[in-house]
Short mmCIF file of C-alpha atoms in Angstrom, two decimals:
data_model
loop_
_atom_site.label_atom_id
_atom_site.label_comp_id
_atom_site.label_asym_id
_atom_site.label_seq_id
_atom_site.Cartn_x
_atom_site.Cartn_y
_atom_site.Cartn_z
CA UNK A 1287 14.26 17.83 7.62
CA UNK A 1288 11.83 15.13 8.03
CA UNK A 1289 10.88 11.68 6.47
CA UNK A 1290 7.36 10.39 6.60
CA UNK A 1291 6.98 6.57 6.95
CA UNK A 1292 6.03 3.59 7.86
CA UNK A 1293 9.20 2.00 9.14
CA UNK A 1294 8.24 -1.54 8.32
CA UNK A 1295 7.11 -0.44 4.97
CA UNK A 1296 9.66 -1.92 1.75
CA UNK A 1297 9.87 1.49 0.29
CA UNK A 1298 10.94 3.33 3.87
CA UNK A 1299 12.73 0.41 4.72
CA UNK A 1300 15.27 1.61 1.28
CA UNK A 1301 15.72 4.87 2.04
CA UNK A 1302 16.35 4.09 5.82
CA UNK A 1303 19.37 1.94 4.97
CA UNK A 1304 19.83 3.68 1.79
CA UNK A 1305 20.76 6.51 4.74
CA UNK A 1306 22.60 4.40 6.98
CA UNK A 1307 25.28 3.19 4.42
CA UNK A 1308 25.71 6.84 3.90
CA UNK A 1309 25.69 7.59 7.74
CA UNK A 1310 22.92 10.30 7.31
CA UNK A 1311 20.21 8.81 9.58
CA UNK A 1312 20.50 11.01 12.26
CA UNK A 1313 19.89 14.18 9.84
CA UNK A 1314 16.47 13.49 9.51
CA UNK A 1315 13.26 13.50 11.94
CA UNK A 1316 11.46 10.36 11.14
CA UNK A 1317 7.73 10.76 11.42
CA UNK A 1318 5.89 7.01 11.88
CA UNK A 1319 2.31 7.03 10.35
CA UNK A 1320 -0.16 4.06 10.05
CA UNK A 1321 -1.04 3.39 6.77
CA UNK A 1322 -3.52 0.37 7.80
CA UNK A 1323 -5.30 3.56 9.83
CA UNK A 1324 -5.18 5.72 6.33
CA UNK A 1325 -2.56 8.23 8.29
CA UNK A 1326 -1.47 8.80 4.96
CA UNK A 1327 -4.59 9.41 3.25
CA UNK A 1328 -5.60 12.98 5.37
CA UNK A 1329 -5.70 16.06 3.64
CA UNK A 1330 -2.71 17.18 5.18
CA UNK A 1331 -0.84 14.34 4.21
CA UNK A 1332 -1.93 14.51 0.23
CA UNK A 1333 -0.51 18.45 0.32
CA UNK A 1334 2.70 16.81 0.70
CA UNK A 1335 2.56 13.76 -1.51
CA UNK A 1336 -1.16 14.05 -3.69
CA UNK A 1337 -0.40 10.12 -4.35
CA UNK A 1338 -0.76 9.47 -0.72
CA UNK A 1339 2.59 7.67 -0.77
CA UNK A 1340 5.14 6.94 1.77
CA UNK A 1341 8.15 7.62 2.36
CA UNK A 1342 8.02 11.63 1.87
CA UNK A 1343 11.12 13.52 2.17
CA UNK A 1344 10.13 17.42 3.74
CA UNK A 1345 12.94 19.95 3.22
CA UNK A 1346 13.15 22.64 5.56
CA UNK A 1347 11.81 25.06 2.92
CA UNK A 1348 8.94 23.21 2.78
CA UNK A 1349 9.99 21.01 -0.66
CA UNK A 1350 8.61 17.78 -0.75
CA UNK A 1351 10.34 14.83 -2.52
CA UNK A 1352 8.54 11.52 -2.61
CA UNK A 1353 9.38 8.26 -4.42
CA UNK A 1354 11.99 6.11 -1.97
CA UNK A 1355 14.78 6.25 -5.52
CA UNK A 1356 14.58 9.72 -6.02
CA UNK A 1357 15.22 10.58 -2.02
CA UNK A 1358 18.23 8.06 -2.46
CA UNK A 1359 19.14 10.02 -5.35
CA UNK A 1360 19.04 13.45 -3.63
CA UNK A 1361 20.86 12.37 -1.01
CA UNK A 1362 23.56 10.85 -3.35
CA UNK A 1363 24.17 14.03 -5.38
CA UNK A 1364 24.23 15.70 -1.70
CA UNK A 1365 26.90 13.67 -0.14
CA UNK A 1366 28.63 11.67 -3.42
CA UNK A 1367 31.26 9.70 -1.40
CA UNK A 1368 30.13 5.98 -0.64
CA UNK A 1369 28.43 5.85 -3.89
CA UNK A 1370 25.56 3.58 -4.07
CA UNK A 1371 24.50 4.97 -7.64
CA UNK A 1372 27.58 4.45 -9.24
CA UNK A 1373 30.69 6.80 -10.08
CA UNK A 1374 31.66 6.24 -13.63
CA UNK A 1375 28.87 6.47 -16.36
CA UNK A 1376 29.04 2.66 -17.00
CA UNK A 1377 28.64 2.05 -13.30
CA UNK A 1378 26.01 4.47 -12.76
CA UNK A 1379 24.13 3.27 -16.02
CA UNK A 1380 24.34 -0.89 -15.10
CA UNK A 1381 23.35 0.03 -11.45
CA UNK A 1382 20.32 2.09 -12.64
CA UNK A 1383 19.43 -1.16 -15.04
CA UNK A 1384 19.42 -3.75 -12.20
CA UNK A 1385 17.72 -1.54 -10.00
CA UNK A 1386 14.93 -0.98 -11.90
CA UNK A 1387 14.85 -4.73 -12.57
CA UNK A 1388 14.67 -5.00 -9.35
CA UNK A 1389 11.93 -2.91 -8.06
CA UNK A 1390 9.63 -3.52 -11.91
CA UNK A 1391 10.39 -7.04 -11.71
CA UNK A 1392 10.23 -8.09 -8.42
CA UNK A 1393 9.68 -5.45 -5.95
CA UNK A 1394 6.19 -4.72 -7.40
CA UNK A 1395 5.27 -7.85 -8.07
CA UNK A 1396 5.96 -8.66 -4.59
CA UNK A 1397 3.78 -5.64 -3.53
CA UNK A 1398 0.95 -6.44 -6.07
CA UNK A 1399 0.73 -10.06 -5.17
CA UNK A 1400 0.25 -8.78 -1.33
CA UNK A 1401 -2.06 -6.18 -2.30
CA UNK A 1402 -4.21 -8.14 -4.10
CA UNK A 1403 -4.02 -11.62 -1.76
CA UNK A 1404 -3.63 -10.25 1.32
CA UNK A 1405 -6.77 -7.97 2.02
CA UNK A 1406 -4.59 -5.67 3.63
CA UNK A 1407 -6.03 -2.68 1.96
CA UNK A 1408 -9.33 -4.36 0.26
CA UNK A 1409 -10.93 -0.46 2.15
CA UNK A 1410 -9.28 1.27 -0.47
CA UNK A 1411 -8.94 -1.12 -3.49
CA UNK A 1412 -10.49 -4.06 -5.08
CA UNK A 1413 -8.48 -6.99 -4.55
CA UNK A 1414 -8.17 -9.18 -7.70
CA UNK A 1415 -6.88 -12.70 -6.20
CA UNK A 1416 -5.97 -14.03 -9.78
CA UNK A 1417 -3.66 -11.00 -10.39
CA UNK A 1418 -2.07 -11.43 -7.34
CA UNK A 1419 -1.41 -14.78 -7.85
CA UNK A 1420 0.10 -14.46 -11.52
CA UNK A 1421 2.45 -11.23 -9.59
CA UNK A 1422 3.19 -14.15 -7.30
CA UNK A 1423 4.71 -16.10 -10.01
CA UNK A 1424 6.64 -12.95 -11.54
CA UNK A 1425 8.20 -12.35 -8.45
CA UNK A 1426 9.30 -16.35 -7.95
CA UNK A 1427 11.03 -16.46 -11.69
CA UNK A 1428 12.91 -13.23 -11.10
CA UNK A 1429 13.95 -14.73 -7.77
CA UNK A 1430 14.90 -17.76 -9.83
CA UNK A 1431 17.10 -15.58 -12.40
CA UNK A 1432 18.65 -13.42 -9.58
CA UNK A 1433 19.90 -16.57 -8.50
CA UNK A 1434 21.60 -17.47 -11.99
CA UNK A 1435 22.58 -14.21 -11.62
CA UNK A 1436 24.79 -13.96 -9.26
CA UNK A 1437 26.94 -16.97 -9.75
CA UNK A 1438 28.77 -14.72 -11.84
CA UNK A 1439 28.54 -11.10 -9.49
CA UNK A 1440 29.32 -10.70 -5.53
CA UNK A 1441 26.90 -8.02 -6.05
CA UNK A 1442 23.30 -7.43 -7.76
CA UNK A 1443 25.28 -5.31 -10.12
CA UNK A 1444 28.70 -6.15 -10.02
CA UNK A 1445 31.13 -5.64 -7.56
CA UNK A 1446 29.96 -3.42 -5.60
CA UNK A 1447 27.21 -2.97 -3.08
CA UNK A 1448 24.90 -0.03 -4.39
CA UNK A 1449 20.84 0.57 -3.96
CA UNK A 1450 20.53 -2.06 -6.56
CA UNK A 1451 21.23 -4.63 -3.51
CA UNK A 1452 19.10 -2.69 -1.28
CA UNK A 1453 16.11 -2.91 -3.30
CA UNK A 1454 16.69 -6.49 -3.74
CA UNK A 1455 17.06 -7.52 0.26
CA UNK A 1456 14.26 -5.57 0.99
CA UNK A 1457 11.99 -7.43 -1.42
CA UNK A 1458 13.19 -10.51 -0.45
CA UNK A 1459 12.73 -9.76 3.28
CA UNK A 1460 9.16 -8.29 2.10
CA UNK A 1461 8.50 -11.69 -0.18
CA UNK A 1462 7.92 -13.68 3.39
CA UNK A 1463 4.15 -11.84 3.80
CA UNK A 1464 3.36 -13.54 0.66
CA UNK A 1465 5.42 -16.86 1.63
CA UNK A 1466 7.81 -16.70 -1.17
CA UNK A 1467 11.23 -18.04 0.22
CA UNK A 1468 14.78 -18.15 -0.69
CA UNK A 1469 14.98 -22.52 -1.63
CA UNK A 1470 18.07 -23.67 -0.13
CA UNK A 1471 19.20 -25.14 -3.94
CA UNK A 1472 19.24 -21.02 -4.73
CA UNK A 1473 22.80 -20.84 -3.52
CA UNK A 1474 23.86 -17.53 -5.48
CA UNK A 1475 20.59 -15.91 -3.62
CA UNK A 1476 21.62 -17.01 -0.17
CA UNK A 1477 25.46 -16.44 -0.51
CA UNK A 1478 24.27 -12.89 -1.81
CA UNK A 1479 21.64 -12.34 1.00
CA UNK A 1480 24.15 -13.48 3.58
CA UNK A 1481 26.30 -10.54 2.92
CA UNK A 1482 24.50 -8.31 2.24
CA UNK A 1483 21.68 -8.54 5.21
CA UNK A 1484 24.57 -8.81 7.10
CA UNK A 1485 25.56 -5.29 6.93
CA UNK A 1486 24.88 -2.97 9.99
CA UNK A 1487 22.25 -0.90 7.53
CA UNK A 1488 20.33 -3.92 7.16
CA UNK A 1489 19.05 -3.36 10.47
CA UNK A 1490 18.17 0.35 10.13
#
């Protein structure tokens, strides 16, 4: 089984410690490719994933599975103890809600103002600085409301830890290349963050 990536990537970085709260890292070969270098846009590569996407889970049967959620989910149904997705239906139903908040909201906001600021990939794309800057905002005022948030939950949703969180700490490690910070009067955000990028995952 293998996992195509680009470690410092958002969307690898979920499903890496997605993985390590489950203690499943070492069942997968982790393949590195350079997206800046369009390692991910070869032939090859679009006969596993036609969207050119990473990360890319490869059964050994040859299946592919991309999308970082749906890998977490495979590998929830696989091993369902720990659950990150939830265990009841209401749990598995709010968790589901905030993580999609999370990764509409301000995970691709985050990624879109980058995109579209940054240059990174102006090879493959045409940059539109205004967007950018208006995903810039989105992602800032979800930050903002995270914050209100989680006065009232330990967690992103509730009181558990579950890929809701994950998504979450990876955007707002991501957030820096765009310089949007945690403001030290967001004190739900950093009490939150504190925990939870204190885990040994975090540093998968």
């Amino acid at each position: 089984m293998k996992i195509y990536e680009q470690k410092i990537a958002p969307n690898a970085r979920r499903v890496r410690v997605f993985l390590a709260e489950k203690g499943l890292l070492d069942q997968a070969e982790f393949v590195e490719l350079d997206l800046q270098k369009g390692e991910n846009r070869t032939a090859e590569f679009r006969g596993k994933n036609m969207l050119a996407k990473i990360p890319v889970l490869e059964l050994d049967d040859g299946t592919h599975i991309s999308e970082s959620v749906a890998i977490c989910r495979y590998f929830e149904a696989l091993h369902p103890e720990n659950p990150l997705m939830g265990s009841t239906p209401l749990e598995q139903a709010e968790i589901e809600m905030w993580q999609r908040r999370c990764e509409i909201y301000f995970m691709n906001l985050v990624g879109m103002a980058f995109q579209h600021t940054s240059g990174f990939f102006a090879d493959r794309m045409t940059p539109i600085k205004e967007w950018g800057e208006e995903c810039y905002k989105g992602a800032s005022k979800f930050m903002h409301m995270l914050d209100k948030h989680l006065a009232d939950s330990e967690y992103v949703a509730g009181d558990s830890y579950s890929i809701a969180d994950i998504t979450a700490m990876c955007t707002v490690d991501f957030s820096r290349v765009v310089q949007l910070r945690r403001g030290e009067e967001q004190v739900n955000l950093n009490r939150w963050y504190e925990a939870v990028s204190g885990r040994a995952s975090a540093k998968a």
